[in-house]
Short mmCIF file of C-alpha atoms and ligand atoms in Angstrom, two decimals:
data_model
loop_
_atom_site.label_atom_id
_atom_site.label_comp_id
_atom_site.label_asym_id
_atom_site.label_seq_id
_atom_site.Cartn_x
_atom_site.Cartn_y
_atom_site.Cartn_z
CA MET A 1 -22.35 -11.56 -11.45
CA SER A 2 -21.37 -14.92 -11.84
CA ARG A 3 -17.75 -15.50 -10.44
CA LYS A 4 -16.57 -17.24 -13.86
CA GLY A 5 -17.76 -14.57 -16.21
CA ILE A 6 -17.07 -10.33 -16.15
CA ASN A 7 -20.24 -8.21 -16.42
CA ARG A 8 -18.50 -6.18 -18.36
CA ARG A 9 -20.97 -3.19 -18.68
CA ARG A 10 -20.96 -3.35 -14.85
CA PHE A 11 -17.22 -3.60 -14.44
CA ILE A 12 -16.84 0.06 -16.18
CA GLU A 13 -20.00 1.40 -14.20
CA THR A 14 -18.56 0.84 -11.32
CA ALA A 15 -14.80 1.06 -11.61
CA SER A 16 -15.35 4.39 -12.66
CA ALA A 17 -16.11 5.45 -9.58
CA GLY A 18 -13.83 7.71 -7.16
CA THR A 19 -15.50 11.06 -7.40
CA LEU A 20 -14.74 12.66 -4.45
CA GLY A 21 -17.95 14.25 -2.87
CA ALA A 22 -19.66 12.72 0.71
CA ILE A 23 -19.65 9.94 1.85
CA THR A 24 -22.29 7.45 0.67
CA LEU A 25 -24.06 5.21 3.28
CA SER A 26 -23.37 2.33 0.90
CA VAL A 27 -19.34 2.70 1.87
CA MET A 28 -20.18 2.96 5.77
CA PRO A 29 -18.44 -0.60 7.30
CA SER A 30 -21.90 -3.41 7.84
CA CYS A 31 -19.50 -4.78 10.10
CA SER A 32 -19.96 -4.34 14.41
CA GLN A 33 -16.37 -3.76 14.82
CA THR A 34 -15.64 -0.43 13.24
CA LYS A 35 -16.17 1.83 16.30
CA GLY A 36 -13.92 1.37 18.65
CA LYS A 37 -9.69 1.16 19.74
CA LEU A 38 -7.66 0.71 16.91
CA ALA A 39 -6.02 -2.99 16.90
CA ILE A 40 -2.49 -0.55 16.58
CA LEU A 41 -4.03 0.53 20.21
CA GLY A 42 -4.58 -2.50 21.74
CA GLY A 43 -8.55 -3.13 20.21
CA GLU A 44 -9.90 -6.10 18.46
CA PRO A 45 -8.47 -6.15 15.29
CA VAL A 46 -10.80 -6.85 12.26
CA ARG A 47 -9.86 -9.63 11.28
CA SER A 48 -6.83 -12.26 13.09
CA ASN A 49 -6.01 -15.47 12.28
CA LYS A 50 -7.28 -15.57 8.89
CA PRO A 51 -4.66 -16.06 6.13
CA TRP A 52 -5.13 -14.55 2.50
CA PRO A 53 -5.25 -17.03 -0.47
CA LYS A 54 -1.16 -17.45 -1.27
CA TRP A 55 0.32 -16.48 -4.61
CA PRO A 56 2.42 -18.11 -6.30
CA TYR A 57 -0.09 -20.82 -5.32
CA SER A 58 0.43 -24.88 -6.29
CA ASP A 59 -1.61 -27.87 -7.76
CA GLU A 60 -1.70 -31.09 -9.11
CA SER A 61 -1.35 -30.01 -12.89
CA ILE A 62 1.39 -27.18 -12.29
CA VAL A 63 3.39 -31.14 -10.90
CA ASP A 64 2.20 -33.40 -13.29
CA SER A 65 3.66 -31.00 -16.13
CA VAL A 66 7.25 -30.16 -14.21
CA VAL A 67 7.77 -34.52 -13.78
CA LYS A 68 6.15 -34.95 -17.29
CA THR A 69 8.93 -32.63 -18.43
CA THR A 70 11.56 -33.83 -16.45
CA GLU A 71 11.09 -37.42 -17.62
CA SER A 72 10.74 -36.40 -21.08
CA GLY A 73 14.22 -35.32 -21.48
CA ILE A 74 13.89 -32.01 -23.45
CA TRP A 75 15.39 -29.65 -21.37
CA CYS A 76 15.61 -26.95 -23.74
CA ARG A 77 14.36 -25.58 -26.58
CA ILE A 78 16.37 -26.32 -29.24
CA GLN A 79 16.06 -30.14 -28.73
CA SER A 80 12.21 -30.32 -30.05
CA LYS A 81 10.22 -28.10 -32.11
CA THR A 82 7.32 -29.81 -29.84
CA GLY A 83 9.08 -29.19 -25.87
CA THR A 84 6.69 -27.00 -23.73
CA VAL A 85 8.45 -23.79 -24.92
CA PRO A 86 7.07 -23.92 -28.32
CA THR A 87 4.00 -25.44 -27.04
CA PHE A 88 3.32 -22.51 -24.21
CA GLU A 89 4.07 -19.95 -26.89
CA LYS A 90 1.10 -21.30 -28.88
CA ALA A 91 -1.13 -21.49 -26.11
CA PHE A 92 -0.22 -18.17 -25.01
CA ALA A 93 -1.05 -17.09 -28.23
CA GLU A 94 -4.41 -17.95 -28.41
CA LEU A 95 -5.08 -16.98 -25.13
CA MET A 96 -4.07 -13.44 -25.93
CA GLU A 97 -5.54 -13.28 -29.42
CA ALA A 98 -2.55 -12.50 -31.03
CA LYS A 99 -1.02 -14.50 -33.82
CA TYR A 100 2.52 -15.12 -32.35
CA CYS A 101 4.10 -15.45 -29.32
CA VAL A 102 8.83 -16.21 -28.58
CA CYS A 103 9.06 -16.63 -24.94
CA VAL A 104 11.98 -15.91 -23.42
CA GLY A 105 13.46 -15.83 -19.79
CA SER A 106 11.81 -12.26 -18.22
CA GLY A 107 9.99 -9.55 -18.81
CA THR A 108 13.03 -7.29 -19.10
CA GLN A 109 13.99 -9.92 -21.60
CA ALA A 110 11.00 -9.34 -23.63
CA LEU A 111 11.22 -5.69 -23.29
CA HIS A 112 14.83 -5.80 -24.54
CA THR A 113 14.57 -8.03 -27.39
CA SER A 114 11.91 -6.10 -28.86
CA VAL A 115 13.57 -2.68 -28.56
CA GLU A 116 16.70 -4.58 -30.55
CA ALA A 117 14.21 -6.53 -32.95
CA LEU A 118 12.60 -3.15 -34.29
CA GLY A 119 16.08 -1.59 -34.44
CA ILE A 120 16.38 0.43 -32.18
CA GLY A 121 19.83 1.52 -30.25
CA PRO A 122 22.32 4.17 -29.60
CA GLY A 123 20.88 7.85 -30.61
CA ASP A 124 17.78 6.75 -29.98
CA GLU A 125 14.78 7.41 -27.57
CA ILE A 126 12.04 5.52 -26.56
CA ILE A 127 9.22 7.53 -24.02
CA THR A 128 8.15 5.31 -21.09
CA SER A 129 7.02 6.12 -17.32
CA PRO A 130 9.08 6.61 -14.37
CA TYR A 131 6.81 4.87 -12.68
CA THR A 132 7.66 1.25 -12.96
CA ASP A 133 9.75 -1.38 -12.32
CA PRO A 134 13.23 -1.63 -13.04
CA GLY A 135 12.93 -3.81 -15.77
CA THR A 136 11.26 -1.80 -17.91
CA ILE A 137 14.04 0.98 -18.36
CA ALA A 138 16.61 -1.97 -18.16
CA SER A 139 15.62 -3.10 -21.48
CA ILE A 140 15.95 0.58 -23.21
CA LEU A 141 19.61 1.24 -21.17
CA SER A 142 20.68 -2.44 -22.57
CA ALA A 143 20.02 -1.36 -26.68
CA ARG A 144 22.06 2.05 -25.24
CA ALA A 145 19.11 4.05 -26.32
CA LEU A 146 18.02 7.03 -24.07
CA PRO A 147 14.78 6.22 -21.87
CA VAL A 148 12.83 9.60 -21.67
CA LEU A 149 10.52 9.53 -18.58
CA ALA A 150 7.34 11.05 -18.68
CA ASP A 151 5.05 11.71 -15.89
CA LEU A 152 1.69 10.50 -14.44
CA ASP A 153 -1.71 11.34 -14.76
CA PRO A 154 -2.06 11.39 -10.94
CA GLU A 155 -5.23 9.51 -10.85
CA SER A 156 -4.80 6.51 -12.84
CA PHE A 157 -1.07 6.41 -12.04
CA GLN A 158 -0.61 5.60 -15.96
CA GLN A 159 2.02 7.99 -17.82
CA ASP A 160 0.10 11.64 -18.88
CA PRO A 161 -0.32 11.25 -22.78
CA ALA A 162 0.47 14.69 -23.10
CA ASP A 163 3.64 14.70 -21.19
CA VAL A 164 4.23 11.60 -23.44
CA GLU A 165 3.94 14.12 -26.73
CA ARG A 166 5.67 17.04 -25.12
CA ARG A 167 8.66 14.83 -24.95
CA VAL A 168 9.40 13.59 -28.62
CA THR A 169 12.05 14.96 -29.90
CA GLU A 170 13.82 13.99 -33.83
CA ASN A 171 15.21 11.05 -32.44
CA THR A 172 12.06 9.04 -30.56
CA ARG A 173 11.51 5.59 -32.22
CA ALA A 174 8.83 4.50 -30.16
CA ILE A 175 6.87 4.81 -27.27
CA MET A 176 6.96 1.85 -24.09
CA PRO A 177 3.25 2.91 -22.12
CA VAL A 178 3.66 0.28 -19.32
CA HIS A 179 0.37 -0.58 -17.95
CA MET A 180 0.67 -0.56 -14.30
CA MET A 181 -1.03 -2.40 -11.88
CA GLY A 182 -2.31 -4.33 -14.44
CA GLN A 183 -5.12 -1.78 -15.88
CA PRO A 184 -4.64 -0.42 -18.91
CA ALA A 185 -2.63 2.86 -19.72
CA ASP A 186 -4.73 5.56 -21.68
CA VAL A 187 -4.24 3.41 -24.31
CA ASP A 188 -6.56 5.56 -26.83
CA ASN A 189 -4.36 8.93 -26.57
CA ILE A 190 -0.69 6.79 -26.88
CA MET A 191 -1.33 5.25 -30.20
CA ALA A 192 -2.65 8.68 -31.21
CA ILE A 193 0.28 10.30 -30.31
CA ALA A 194 2.49 7.30 -32.05
CA LYS A 195 0.71 7.25 -35.04
CA LYS A 196 0.98 11.10 -35.49
CA HIS A 197 5.05 11.09 -35.03
CA ASN A 198 5.40 7.53 -36.42
CA LEU A 199 6.49 5.79 -33.10
CA PHE A 200 6.66 2.72 -32.88
CA VAL A 201 4.32 1.24 -29.16
CA ILE A 202 6.18 -1.76 -27.23
CA GLU A 203 3.53 -1.94 -25.21
CA ASP A 204 5.09 -3.12 -21.07
CA ALA A 205 2.10 -5.50 -20.08
CA CYS A 206 4.67 -7.47 -17.83
CA GLN A 207 1.99 -6.90 -15.07
CA THR A 208 -1.46 -7.22 -17.43
CA HIS A 209 -1.83 -10.41 -18.20
CA LEU A 210 -5.03 -11.42 -20.37
CA ALA A 211 -6.91 -7.32 -19.25
CA LYS A 212 -9.21 -6.09 -22.25
CA HIS A 213 -8.98 -2.49 -23.69
CA ARG A 214 -11.72 -1.98 -26.38
CA GLY A 215 -11.62 -5.66 -27.01
CA LYS A 216 -8.77 -6.13 -27.56
CA THR A 217 -6.02 -7.94 -25.55
CA LEU A 218 -3.66 -5.75 -24.25
CA GLY A 219 0.05 -6.48 -25.77
CA THR A 220 -2.12 -6.90 -29.10
CA ILE A 221 -2.41 -2.83 -29.46
CA GLY A 222 0.90 -1.80 -30.37
CA ASN A 223 3.86 -3.15 -32.59
CA LEU A 224 4.85 -5.94 -29.68
CA GLY A 225 3.35 -6.77 -26.39
CA CYS A 226 5.65 -7.70 -23.13
CA PHE A 227 5.22 -9.95 -20.68
CA SER A 228 6.87 -11.49 -17.28
CA PHE A 229 5.92 -14.73 -14.96
CA GLN A 230 8.09 -13.44 -12.60
CA ALA A 231 6.59 -15.17 -9.21
CA SER A 232 4.64 -12.49 -8.30
CA LYS A 233 2.47 -12.40 -11.48
CA THR A 234 -1.03 -13.70 -12.39
CA LEU A 235 0.59 -15.47 -14.22
CA ALA A 236 3.75 -17.01 -13.09
CA CYS A 237 6.58 -19.46 -13.15
CA GLY A 238 9.34 -17.92 -11.27
CA GLU A 239 11.15 -16.00 -14.01
CA GLY A 240 9.77 -15.87 -17.43
CA GLY A 241 8.50 -13.47 -20.02
CA ALA A 242 6.78 -13.25 -23.38
CA ILE A 243 6.80 -11.23 -26.61
CA ILE A 244 3.45 -11.21 -28.81
CA GLY A 245 2.63 -9.63 -32.19
CA ASP A 246 0.73 -10.25 -35.77
CA ASP A 247 3.79 -9.65 -37.64
CA GLU A 248 5.55 -12.67 -38.21
CA GLU A 249 8.61 -11.32 -39.76
CA LEU A 250 8.93 -9.14 -36.86
CA MET A 251 7.98 -12.06 -34.59
CA ASP A 252 10.51 -14.11 -36.59
CA ILE A 253 13.20 -11.16 -35.92
CA CYS A 254 12.46 -11.32 -32.09
CA PHE A 255 13.36 -15.15 -31.90
CA THR A 256 16.43 -14.77 -34.31
CA VAL A 257 17.65 -11.86 -30.93
CA GLN A 258 16.58 -13.73 -28.11
CA ASN A 259 18.33 -16.75 -29.53
CA HIS A 260 22.01 -15.28 -30.00
CA GLY A 261 21.13 -13.43 -33.15
CA THR A 262 20.51 -17.17 -34.61
CA SER A 263 17.38 -17.58 -36.72
CA ARG A 264 15.10 -20.55 -36.62
CA SER A 265 16.94 -22.04 -39.42
CA GLY A 266 20.38 -21.55 -37.88
CA SER A 267 21.84 -18.77 -39.37
CA THR A 268 23.64 -16.38 -37.18
CA GLU A 269 22.61 -12.80 -38.60
CA ARG A 270 22.40 -10.49 -35.79
CA ILE A 271 23.55 -9.18 -32.55
CA GLY A 272 21.81 -10.56 -29.75
CA PRO A 273 22.16 -12.23 -26.46
CA LYS A 274 20.89 -15.41 -25.53
CA TYR A 275 17.66 -15.07 -23.48
CA ARG A 276 15.99 -18.38 -24.31
CA MET A 277 13.27 -19.75 -21.86
CA ASN A 278 13.78 -22.87 -20.68
CA GLU A 279 11.60 -26.01 -20.57
CA PHE A 280 10.94 -26.33 -17.01
CA GLU A 281 9.57 -22.46 -16.67
CA ALA A 282 6.97 -23.24 -19.83
CA ALA A 283 5.92 -26.08 -17.94
CA VAL A 284 4.87 -24.71 -14.92
CA LEU A 285 3.30 -21.96 -17.06
CA LEU A 286 1.40 -24.81 -19.16
CA GLY A 287 -0.24 -26.52 -16.08
CA GLN A 288 -1.49 -23.44 -15.05
CA MET A 289 -3.41 -22.62 -18.58
CA ALA A 290 -6.42 -24.63 -18.32
CA SER A 291 -7.47 -22.75 -15.17
CA VAL A 292 -5.96 -18.98 -15.71
CA LYS A 293 -9.17 -17.28 -17.19
CA GLU A 294 -11.18 -18.41 -13.93
CA ARG A 295 -8.47 -16.40 -11.36
CA PHE A 296 -8.95 -13.77 -13.80
CA ALA A 297 -12.40 -13.49 -13.78
CA LEU A 298 -12.39 -14.26 -10.13
CA ARG A 299 -10.30 -10.71 -9.19
CA ASN A 300 -12.43 -8.90 -11.40
CA GLU A 301 -15.22 -9.71 -9.95
CA ASN A 302 -13.54 -8.84 -6.69
CA ALA A 303 -11.85 -6.06 -7.63
CA ASN A 304 -15.26 -4.58 -9.62
CA TYR A 305 -16.99 -5.64 -5.36
CA LEU A 306 -14.10 -3.71 -4.37
CA TYR A 307 -15.11 -0.36 -6.36
CA SER A 308 -18.37 -0.36 -5.53
CA LYS A 309 -17.66 -0.28 -1.70
CA LEU A 310 -14.80 2.24 -2.04
CA LYS A 311 -17.53 4.57 -4.48
CA GLY A 312 -17.95 8.18 -3.48
CA PHE A 313 -15.41 7.67 -0.38
CA PRO A 314 -13.06 10.30 -0.64
CA GLY A 315 -10.40 8.72 2.26
CA VAL A 316 -8.86 6.48 -0.12
CA VAL A 317 -9.54 6.86 -3.81
CA PRO A 318 -8.73 3.64 -6.28
CA GLN A 319 -7.19 4.09 -9.30
CA LYS A 320 -9.52 5.81 -12.08
CA LEU A 321 -9.74 3.76 -15.11
CA TYR A 322 -9.83 4.64 -18.69
CA PRO A 323 -12.65 4.71 -21.04
CA GLY A 324 -12.67 1.72 -23.23
CA THR A 325 -11.58 -0.74 -19.82
CA ASP A 326 -13.13 -3.82 -20.72
CA SER A 327 -11.24 -5.80 -17.52
CA GLY A 328 -8.10 -5.55 -15.61
CA SER A 329 -5.31 -7.89 -14.55
CA PHE A 330 -5.33 -6.91 -11.17
CA TYR A 331 -1.49 -7.61 -9.99
CA LEU A 332 -1.87 -4.94 -8.05
CA PHE A 333 -5.61 -3.31 -6.29
CA SER A 334 -4.39 0.36 -5.66
CA MET A 335 -5.17 3.36 -4.78
CA SER A 336 -5.00 7.02 -3.57
CA TYR A 337 -4.51 7.78 -0.12
CA LYS A 338 -5.42 11.26 0.91
CA LYS A 339 -4.64 12.01 4.22
CA GLU A 340 -6.75 15.35 4.82
CA HIS A 341 -9.71 12.66 5.34
CA PHE A 342 -7.70 10.76 8.12
CA ASN A 343 -6.59 14.13 10.21
CA ASN A 344 -3.93 14.81 8.38
CA ALA A 345 -2.70 11.52 9.57
CA ASP A 346 0.62 10.39 7.05
CA ARG A 347 0.49 7.44 5.00
CA ASP A 348 2.72 5.31 7.22
CA THR A 349 0.78 6.08 10.34
CA PHE A 350 -2.47 4.95 8.21
CA LEU A 351 -0.53 1.91 7.09
CA LYS A 352 0.26 0.53 10.60
CA ALA A 353 -2.82 0.80 11.55
CA VAL A 354 -4.84 -0.60 8.52
CA ASN A 355 -1.90 -3.35 9.25
CA ALA A 356 -2.85 -3.89 12.58
CA GLU A 357 -6.46 -4.80 11.59
CA GLY A 358 -5.53 -7.76 9.25
CA VAL A 359 -5.56 -6.01 5.93
CA PRO A 360 -2.36 -6.08 3.66
CA LEU A 361 -1.85 -2.68 2.24
CA ASP A 362 1.40 -1.21 1.75
CA GLY A 363 2.71 1.63 -0.26
CA TYR A 364 4.70 0.37 -3.50
CA ILE A 365 7.69 1.83 -5.66
CA LYS A 366 9.11 4.28 -3.15
CA ILE A 367 10.79 6.67 -5.54
CA GLY A 368 10.46 7.40 -9.10
CA LEU A 369 12.91 5.71 -12.06
CA HIS A 370 13.94 9.64 -12.24
CA LYS A 371 15.98 9.95 -8.88
CA GLU A 372 17.47 7.07 -9.06
CA LYS A 373 21.44 6.64 -9.28
CA TRP A 374 21.12 5.42 -13.13
CA VAL A 375 20.21 8.83 -14.48
CA ASP A 376 24.04 10.45 -13.37
CA THR A 377 25.82 7.12 -14.75
CA ILE A 378 24.84 7.15 -18.27
CA LEU A 379 25.07 10.92 -18.36
CA ASN A 380 29.21 10.17 -17.26
CA GLN A 381 29.33 7.34 -19.48
CA LYS A 382 31.17 7.68 -22.74
CA VAL A 383 28.86 5.43 -24.52
CA TYR A 384 26.38 8.05 -24.01
CA GLN A 385 28.42 10.77 -24.33
CA LYS A 386 29.40 10.13 -27.69
CA MET A 387 25.62 9.23 -29.00
CA TYR A 388 23.71 11.88 -27.55
CA SER A 389 25.06 16.19 -27.91
CA PRO A 390 25.99 17.55 -24.66
CA GLU A 391 22.94 20.15 -25.45
CA ARG A 392 21.01 16.82 -25.83
CA LEU A 393 22.08 15.20 -22.59
CA GLN A 394 21.87 18.72 -20.79
CA LYS A 395 18.40 19.24 -21.57
CA TYR A 396 17.72 15.36 -20.29
CA ARG A 397 19.01 16.32 -17.00
CA GLU A 398 17.29 19.84 -16.94
CA GLU A 399 14.11 17.46 -17.87
CA ILE A 400 13.97 14.79 -15.98
CA ASP A 401 11.47 15.87 -13.27
CA CYS A 402 8.80 13.96 -12.86
CA PRO A 403 6.65 15.91 -9.44
CA VAL A 404 3.21 13.98 -10.33
CA CYS A 405 5.11 10.54 -9.56
CA ASP A 406 6.81 11.70 -6.19
CA GLN A 407 3.31 12.16 -5.29
CA VAL A 408 1.98 9.21 -6.54
CA CYS A 409 5.08 7.98 -4.93
CA LYS A 410 3.70 9.41 -1.46
CA ASP A 411 0.18 8.37 -1.60
CA MET A 412 0.09 5.18 -3.21
CA LEU A 413 -1.66 2.58 -1.02
CA MET A 414 -1.58 -1.08 -2.53
CA ILE A 415 -2.73 -4.61 -2.41
CA TRP A 416 -0.36 -7.22 -3.92
CA ALA A 417 -3.65 -8.46 -5.36
CA SER A 418 -2.19 -11.60 -7.39
CA GLY A 419 -3.31 -13.93 -4.05
CA PRO A 420 -5.79 -11.82 -1.96
CA LEU A 421 -8.39 -11.00 -4.87
CA LEU A 422 -8.66 -14.73 -5.55
CA GLY A 423 -10.32 -14.47 -1.94
CA THR A 424 -14.57 -14.26 -0.89
CA LYS A 425 -16.32 -11.55 -0.39
CA ASP A 426 -16.46 -11.85 2.95
CA ASP A 427 -12.27 -11.42 2.27
CA MET A 428 -13.24 -8.29 0.29
CA ASP A 429 -15.24 -7.05 3.67
CA ASP A 430 -12.71 -7.15 5.91
CA ILE A 431 -10.42 -5.34 3.00
CA ILE A 432 -13.29 -2.37 3.16
CA ASN A 433 -14.21 -2.72 7.50
CA GLY A 434 -10.09 -2.44 7.93
CA ILE A 435 -9.75 0.85 6.18
CA MET A 436 -13.53 1.93 7.91
CA LYS A 437 -12.03 1.01 11.13
CA VAL A 438 -9.25 3.46 10.35
CA TYR A 439 -11.27 6.37 9.13
CA GLU A 440 -13.97 5.84 11.87
CA ASN A 441 -11.40 6.15 14.37
CA ARG A 442 -9.50 8.82 12.55
CA ASP A 443 -9.04 10.52 15.94
CA GLN A 444 -7.22 7.63 17.59
CA LEU A 445 -4.30 7.73 14.48
CA LYS A 446 -2.28 10.76 16.55
CA ASN A 447 -1.89 8.09 19.40
CA VAL A 448 -0.07 5.44 16.92
C1 LIG B 501 5.72 -2.83 -14.79
C2 LIG B 501 7.07 -4.09 -15.16
N1 LIG B 501 7.75 -4.42 -16.39
C3 LIG B 501 9.01 -4.81 -16.57
C4 LIG B 501 8.78 -5.83 -15.48
C5 LIG B 501 10.41 -6.46 -15.45
O1 LIG B 501 10.12 -8.14 -15.65
P1 LIG B 501 10.50 -8.83 -15.26
O2 LIG B 501 10.63 -8.74 -13.46
O3 LIG B 501 9.94 -10.87 -15.79
O4 LIG B 501 11.89 -9.06 -15.68
C6 LIG B 501 7.98 -5.71 -14.70
C7 LIG B 501 8.41 -6.63 -13.19
O5 LIG B 501 8.28 -6.62 -11.75
C8 LIG B 501 6.96 -5.23 -14.44
O6 LIG B 501 6.48 -4.96 -13.24
#
């Protein structure tokens, strides 16, 4: 497969791996270092003194773009219709194959602007995921709407559409699917539920730049798609966000909402915060546009390679991808840890051992959002008690549990992939060899 292009068919064939069974020879390490003492117990590590590609990266094109903006004196988007923010909005819409884009200061702001623009507020409910960044629910709470959390599919770590449908009430106005790790959620089923119940879909594509499902870029499938450009993301400027969509009128409302309620023509007509992106953030983003697709393709190629190497290995099972997945953004490369294949060593012991081999695996979200304090806060808050009936709030508390999410939080293994998945095949082999070394020597984990 070429480094620049994604071979879509092969990606799907290999990426739908994950069936448990006997370990195939293809997953066994080719490296001689895998038998022997674990590095955490004093053995030779699989990888040492070899840095991973760093993220965020910088290059001359980004620096030139920022210098140009500095010297132009156009530092705020309202100073010019052709400054870096409007220019980036056009470029990003084109890149994502959407008609329109409105930039804002963060992914959370993009989501909140979308909720407000669709007229969702107190008394309304939005169904989203408990396994996400707090920004997802912050966007719903900021509109004083009720975030209803649907449990997960344990293999994909995405919202389970069956649980989404179970949680629809007469006050549900929208579904906010989160494309976790940068890979598509169960889009086919979520869109079908939205259609059946006449709900808006606000895609939380904050982790998901450029990924496609059935030929459509994520973010263009629902009514609105929201992105984050926070420093760790695969397209980053420190803090930043964008909304994309095809409905001109709705996108104009998004503009108005994020511009303190003031429209493009200057009339102040809605409730809205001031969320405008600044020109320097857009300059950093513009400086990456020429090369962003190349990095996206390389991450997919490397992810594809990791999927193929882990195929059939029962100890570490990569994120399930749904039918129709053409590509992912691979913000994270995520897997489930199956301790029964590691002599029942707990995940943290495994992580310590694999980290000592020089492989940067980590857990991810420690507890689902359904277990955080905000639930009590809103249930005791006047505005929620006024806008939602006591029966609804009682039921909300009773049904907040998401046991699959709890399990996913415990079993998750992941690599922050924005930088590391830009590495070489040797780097990818180090990841596999680190995991396999710990597996082959799993009897030593009791001594860690
Ligand atoms: C899934 C998801 N949703 C929302 C957000 C919020 O984006 P931001 O941090 O830019 O506000 C993030 C950021 O990490 C995210 O990963």
